[in-house]
Amino acid sequence: MNAIGETVQRLRRAKGLTQGQLANQLGVSSAAVSKWETGGALPDVALLCPLARALGCSADELLGFRPELSGEEIDAVCKTPRALFDGGDWRGALEFCRQRLREYPGDLNLRFRLGFLLAGFADKTRDEAAREELRTAAAGLFEQAVELPDEEQRRAAWRMLARLYADKGQFDRALEALGNLPSCNQEGLGLRADILRRMGDLNGAARLEEATLSAQLAALDHTLTSFAATRRAQGLREEAERLEQQARRLKELFGAPAAPAGCCCECEGEASE
């Protein structure tokens, strides 16, 4: 029995229809329905929509088509290209990914995951031609993955796209990609400074890194001071003093930090950024 046959049989029985009753609705013989269900034949293309209506399902369901894979299914897909790449067959790994993408052209989560996979392969290989082709393929996937509905995934896709553009020497495109991240995104700021340095704009990179360091120090000082106050309120005097000492040491090393800037509303609470 093929997948379509199994679906026809399952849905026919769920609706309480005999093979003869379904055949009468479609204007075919009972033998034809029997052949569909046992895998001896497939329904004619012209019958797919009427058959789906008779069974109360969509044509996609009848054909077993799903536009997206589950997370577990994507995990399983990723195992094969990893094994191929680890075995030295990067072309086979890339072609396998392309085949799966052709099967699920609208699955942005699959593109997101395979983009990371191919970018990782590019970082590992010593073959310059392989590295270039893998980076190009990964960039193409992230160019689509930036349309994902999940905000965290979109930002991760923009960061990866910027890094891949920079690795390919496309610095203007890399900076343009970073423009889609919130201005206070720390990983994005670090990547922007790296791109400016690679472009030869050392002063611009230094200014950005200085501002980033100042913001991070201010945030750390604020956290240490607040944590010390909490510990003191809990009656943990020694631990509070240790935290206060760390805050003082921070000031000795870097000077008094500026007041911490408030995070933009777009990324407040981003624990993973």
Coordinates of C-alpha atoms in Angstrom, one line a residue:
M1 CA 0.0 0.0 0.0
N2 CA 1.4 3.4 -0.9
A3 CA 0.9 6.6 1.1
I4 CA -2.0 7.8 -1.0
G5 CA -3.7 4.5 -0.7
E6 CA -3.3 4.4 3.1
T7 CA -4.8 7.9 3.3
V8 CA -7.7 7.0 1.1
Q9 CA -8.5 3.9 3.1
R10 CA -8.2 5.7 6.5
L11 CA -10.3 8.7 5.5
R12 CA -12.9 6.5 3.7
R13 CA -13.4 4.4 6.8
A14 CA -13.5 7.5 9.0
K15 CA -16.4 8.7 6.9
G16 CA -18.2 5.3 7.1
L17 CA -18.0 4.8 3.3
T18 CA -17.6 1.5 1.5
Q19 CA -15.4 1.3 -1.5
G20 CA -18.5 1.0 -3.6
Q21 CA -20.0 4.1 -2.1
L22 CA -16.9 6.2 -2.7
A23 CA -16.6 4.8 -6.2
N24 CA -20.2 5.8 -7.0
Q25 CA -19.5 9.4 -5.8
L26 CA -16.5 9.6 -8.1
G27 CA -17.9 7.8 -11.1
V28 CA -15.4 5.0 -11.0
S29 CA -15.5 1.3 -10.2
S30 CA -15.1 -0.3 -6.8
A31 CA -12.1 -2.2 -8.3
A32 CA -10.4 1.2 -9.0
V33 CA -10.8 2.3 -5.4
S34 CA -9.5 -1.1 -4.2
K35 CA -6.4 -0.7 -6.4
W36 CA -5.8 2.8 -5.0
E37 CA -5.9 1.5 -1.5
T38 CA -3.8 -1.6 -2.1
G39 CA -1.2 0.3 -4.1
G40 CA -2.0 -1.3 -7.4
A41 CA -2.7 2.0 -9.0
L42 CA -2.9 5.7 -8.3
P43 CA -5.9 8.0 -8.8
D44 CA -6.0 10.0 -12.0
V45 CA -4.8 13.5 -11.5
A46 CA -8.2 14.8 -12.6
L47 CA -9.8 12.9 -9.7
L48 CA -7.6 14.2 -6.9
C49 CA -9.8 17.2 -6.1
P50 CA -13.1 15.4 -6.3
L51 CA -11.5 12.5 -4.2
A52 CA -10.3 15.0 -1.6
R53 CA -13.7 16.6 -1.4
A54 CA -15.4 13.2 -1.0
L55 CA -13.1 12.3 1.8
G56 CA -13.3 15.7 3.5
C57 CA -9.6 16.6 3.2
S58 CA -7.4 18.8 1.1
A59 CA -5.5 17.7 -1.9
D60 CA -2.2 18.3 0.0
E61 CA -3.4 16.0 2.8
L62 CA -4.4 13.4 0.3
L63 CA -1.0 13.5 -1.3
G64 CA 0.8 13.5 2.0
F65 CA 2.3 16.9 1.3
R66 CA 3.3 19.2 4.2
P67 CA 4.9 22.6 3.5
E68 CA 7.2 22.5 6.6
L69 CA 9.1 19.9 8.6
S70 CA 9.0 19.6 12.3
G71 CA 12.0 20.4 14.4
E72 CA 12.7 16.8 15.0
E73 CA 12.5 16.1 11.2
I74 CA 14.9 18.9 10.5
D75 CA 17.3 17.5 13.1
A76 CA 17.1 14.2 11.2
V77 CA 17.7 15.9 7.9
C78 CA 20.9 17.6 9.2
K79 CA 22.5 14.3 10.2
T80 CA 23.1 13.2 6.6
P81 CA 25.0 16.3 5.4
R82 CA 27.1 16.3 8.6
A83 CA 28.1 12.7 8.0
L84 CA 28.9 13.5 4.3
F85 CA 31.0 16.5 5.2
D86 CA 32.8 14.7 8.0
G87 CA 33.6 12.0 5.5
G88 CA 35.2 14.5 3.1
D89 CA 32.3 14.8 0.7
W90 CA 31.4 18.5 1.0
R91 CA 29.8 18.5 -2.5
G92 CA 27.6 15.6 -1.5
A93 CA 26.6 17.4 1.6
L94 CA 25.7 20.5 -0.3
E95 CA 23.8 18.6 -2.9
F96 CA 21.8 16.8 -0.2
C97 CA 20.9 20.1 1.3
R98 CA 19.8 21.4 -2.0
Q99 CA 17.6 18.4 -2.6
R100 CA 15.8 18.8 0.7
L101 CA 15.3 22.5 0.0
R102 CA 13.7 21.7 -3.3
E103 CA 11.3 19.3 -1.6
Y104 CA 10.3 22.0 0.9
P105 CA 10.7 25.3 -0.9
G106 CA 8.7 27.4 1.6
D107 CA 10.2 26.0 4.8
L108 CA 12.1 28.9 6.3
N109 CA 13.1 27.0 9.4
L110 CA 14.8 24.4 7.2
R111 CA 16.6 27.2 5.4
F112 CA 17.6 28.7 8.8
R113 CA 19.0 25.5 10.1
L114 CA 20.8 24.4 6.9
G115 CA 22.2 27.9 6.6
F116 CA 24.0 27.5 9.9
L117 CA 25.1 24.0 8.9
L118 CA 26.6 25.2 5.6
A119 CA 28.3 28.2 7.3
G120 CA 29.8 25.9 9.8
F121 CA 31.1 23.6 7.0
A122 CA 32.7 26.7 5.3
D123 CA 34.5 27.6 8.5
K124 CA 35.9 24.1 8.9
T125 CA 37.1 23.4 5.3
R126 CA 40.6 24.2 4.1
D127 CA 39.5 24.1 0.5
E128 CA 39.2 27.7 -0.7
A129 CA 36.8 26.8 -3.5
A130 CA 34.6 24.8 -1.2
R131 CA 34.6 27.6 1.4
E132 CA 33.4 30.1 -1.2
E133 CA 30.7 27.9 -2.5
L134 CA 29.4 26.9 0.9
R135 CA 29.4 30.6 2.1
T136 CA 27.5 31.6 -1.0
A137 CA 24.9 28.8 -0.5
A138 CA 24.6 29.7 3.2
A139 CA 24.1 33.4 2.5
G140 CA 21.4 32.6 0.0
L141 CA 19.5 30.6 2.7
F142 CA 19.8 33.4 5.3
E143 CA 18.6 36.0 2.7
Q144 CA 15.3 34.0 2.9
A145 CA 15.4 33.2 6.6
V146 CA 15.3 36.8 7.5
E147 CA 11.6 36.6 6.7
L148 CA 11.0 34.2 9.6
P149 CA 8.2 35.3 12.0
D150 CA 10.3 34.7 15.1
E151 CA 12.1 37.9 16.1
E152 CA 15.1 36.1 17.6
Q153 CA 15.6 33.9 14.5
R154 CA 15.4 36.9 12.3
R155 CA 18.1 38.7 14.2
A156 CA 20.3 35.6 14.2
A157 CA 19.8 35.4 10.4
W158 CA 20.7 39.0 9.9
R159 CA 23.9 38.6 12.0
M160 CA 24.9 35.5 10.1
L161 CA 24.2 37.2 6.8
A162 CA 26.4 40.1 7.8
R163 CA 29.2 37.8 8.8
L164 CA 29.0 35.8 5.6
Y165 CA 29.0 39.0 3.4
A166 CA 32.0 40.3 5.4
D167 CA 33.8 37.0 4.9
K168 CA 33.2 37.3 1.2
G169 CA 34.6 40.8 1.2
Q170 CA 31.2 42.4 0.6
F171 CA 31.5 44.9 3.4
D172 CA 28.8 47.4 2.3
R173 CA 26.3 44.6 2.2
A174 CA 27.4 43.4 5.6
L175 CA 26.9 46.8 7.1
E176 CA 23.5 47.1 5.4
A177 CA 22.5 43.7 6.9
L178 CA 23.6 44.9 10.4
G179 CA 21.3 47.9 10.0
N180 CA 18.4 45.6 10.5
L181 CA 19.5 44.9 14.1
P182 CA 18.6 47.2 17.1
S183 CA 21.3 49.8 17.7
C184 CA 22.0 48.3 21.1
N185 CA 22.5 44.7 20.0
Q186 CA 25.9 43.9 21.4
E187 CA 26.8 41.1 19.1
G188 CA 25.9 43.2 16.1
L189 CA 28.0 46.1 17.4
G190 CA 31.0 43.8 17.8
L191 CA 30.5 42.5 14.3
R192 CA 30.2 46.1 13.0
A193 CA 33.5 47.0 14.6
D194 CA 35.2 44.0 13.1
I195 CA 33.9 44.9 9.6
L196 CA 35.1 48.5 10.0
R197 CA 38.5 47.2 11.0
R198 CA 38.7 44.9 8.0
M199 CA 37.7 47.8 5.8
G200 CA 40.6 49.8 7.2
D201 CA 38.5 52.3 9.2
L202 CA 40.4 51.8 12.4
N203 CA 39.2 55.1 13.9
G204 CA 35.6 54.1 13.3
A205 CA 36.2 50.6 14.8
A206 CA 37.9 52.1 17.8
R207 CA 35.1 54.6 18.5
L208 CA 32.5 51.9 18.3
E209 CA 34.5 49.5 20.5
E210 CA 35.1 52.2 23.1
A211 CA 31.4 53.1 23.2
T212 CA 30.5 49.4 23.4
L213 CA 33.0 48.8 26.3
S214 CA 31.7 51.8 28.1
A215 CA 28.1 50.6 27.9
Q216 CA 29.1 47.0 29.0
L217 CA 31.1 48.4 32.0
A218 CA 28.2 50.6 33.0
A219 CA 25.8 47.7 32.9
L220 CA 28.2 45.4 34.8
D221 CA 28.7 48.1 37.5
H222 CA 25.0 48.6 37.8
T223 CA 24.4 44.8 38.2
L224 CA 27.2 44.3 40.8
T225 CA 25.9 47.2 42.9
S226 CA 22.3 46.0 42.6
F227 CA 23.3 42.4 43.4
A228 CA 25.3 43.6 46.5
A229 CA 22.2 45.5 47.8
T230 CA 20.1 42.4 47.4
R231 CA 22.5 40.2 49.2
R232 CA 22.8 42.8 52.0
A233 CA 19.0 42.9 52.3
Q234 CA 19.1 39.1 52.6
G235 CA 21.5 39.4 55.5
L236 CA 24.5 38.0 53.5
R237 CA 26.9 40.7 54.5
E238 CA 30.1 39.0 53.5
E239 CA 28.8 38.2 50.0
A240 CA 27.5 41.8 49.6
E241 CA 30.9 43.2 50.6
R242 CA 32.6 40.9 48.1
L243 CA 30.4 42.2 45.3
E244 CA 31.0 45.8 46.3
Q245 CA 34.7 45.1 46.3
Q246 CA 34.4 43.8 42.7
A247 CA 32.6 46.9 41.7
R248 CA 35.3 49.1 43.3
R249 CA 38.0 47.0 41.5
L250 CA 36.1 47.5 38.2
K251 CA 36.3 51.3 38.7
E252 CA 40.0 51.1 39.6
L253 CA 40.7 49.2 36.3
F254 CA 38.6 51.2 34.0
G255 CA 37.5 54.4 35.8
A256 CA 34.0 55.3 36.9
P257 CA 31.6 54.0 34.2
A258 CA 29.1 56.3 32.6
A259 CA 25.5 55.9 33.6
P260 CA 24.1 52.8 31.8
A261 CA 22.1 53.6 28.7
G262 CA 18.6 52.2 28.6
C263 CA 18.1 49.4 26.1
C264 CA 15.8 50.2 23.2
C265 CA 12.3 48.8 23.5
E266 CA 13.0 46.4 20.6
C267 CA 15.4 44.2 22.4
E268 CA 14.6 44.6 26.1
G269 CA 14.9 41.3 27.9
E270 CA 17.0 39.6 25.2
A271 CA 18.8 37.1 27.3
S272 CA 20.5 35.4 24.3
E273 CA 21.7 38.4 22.5

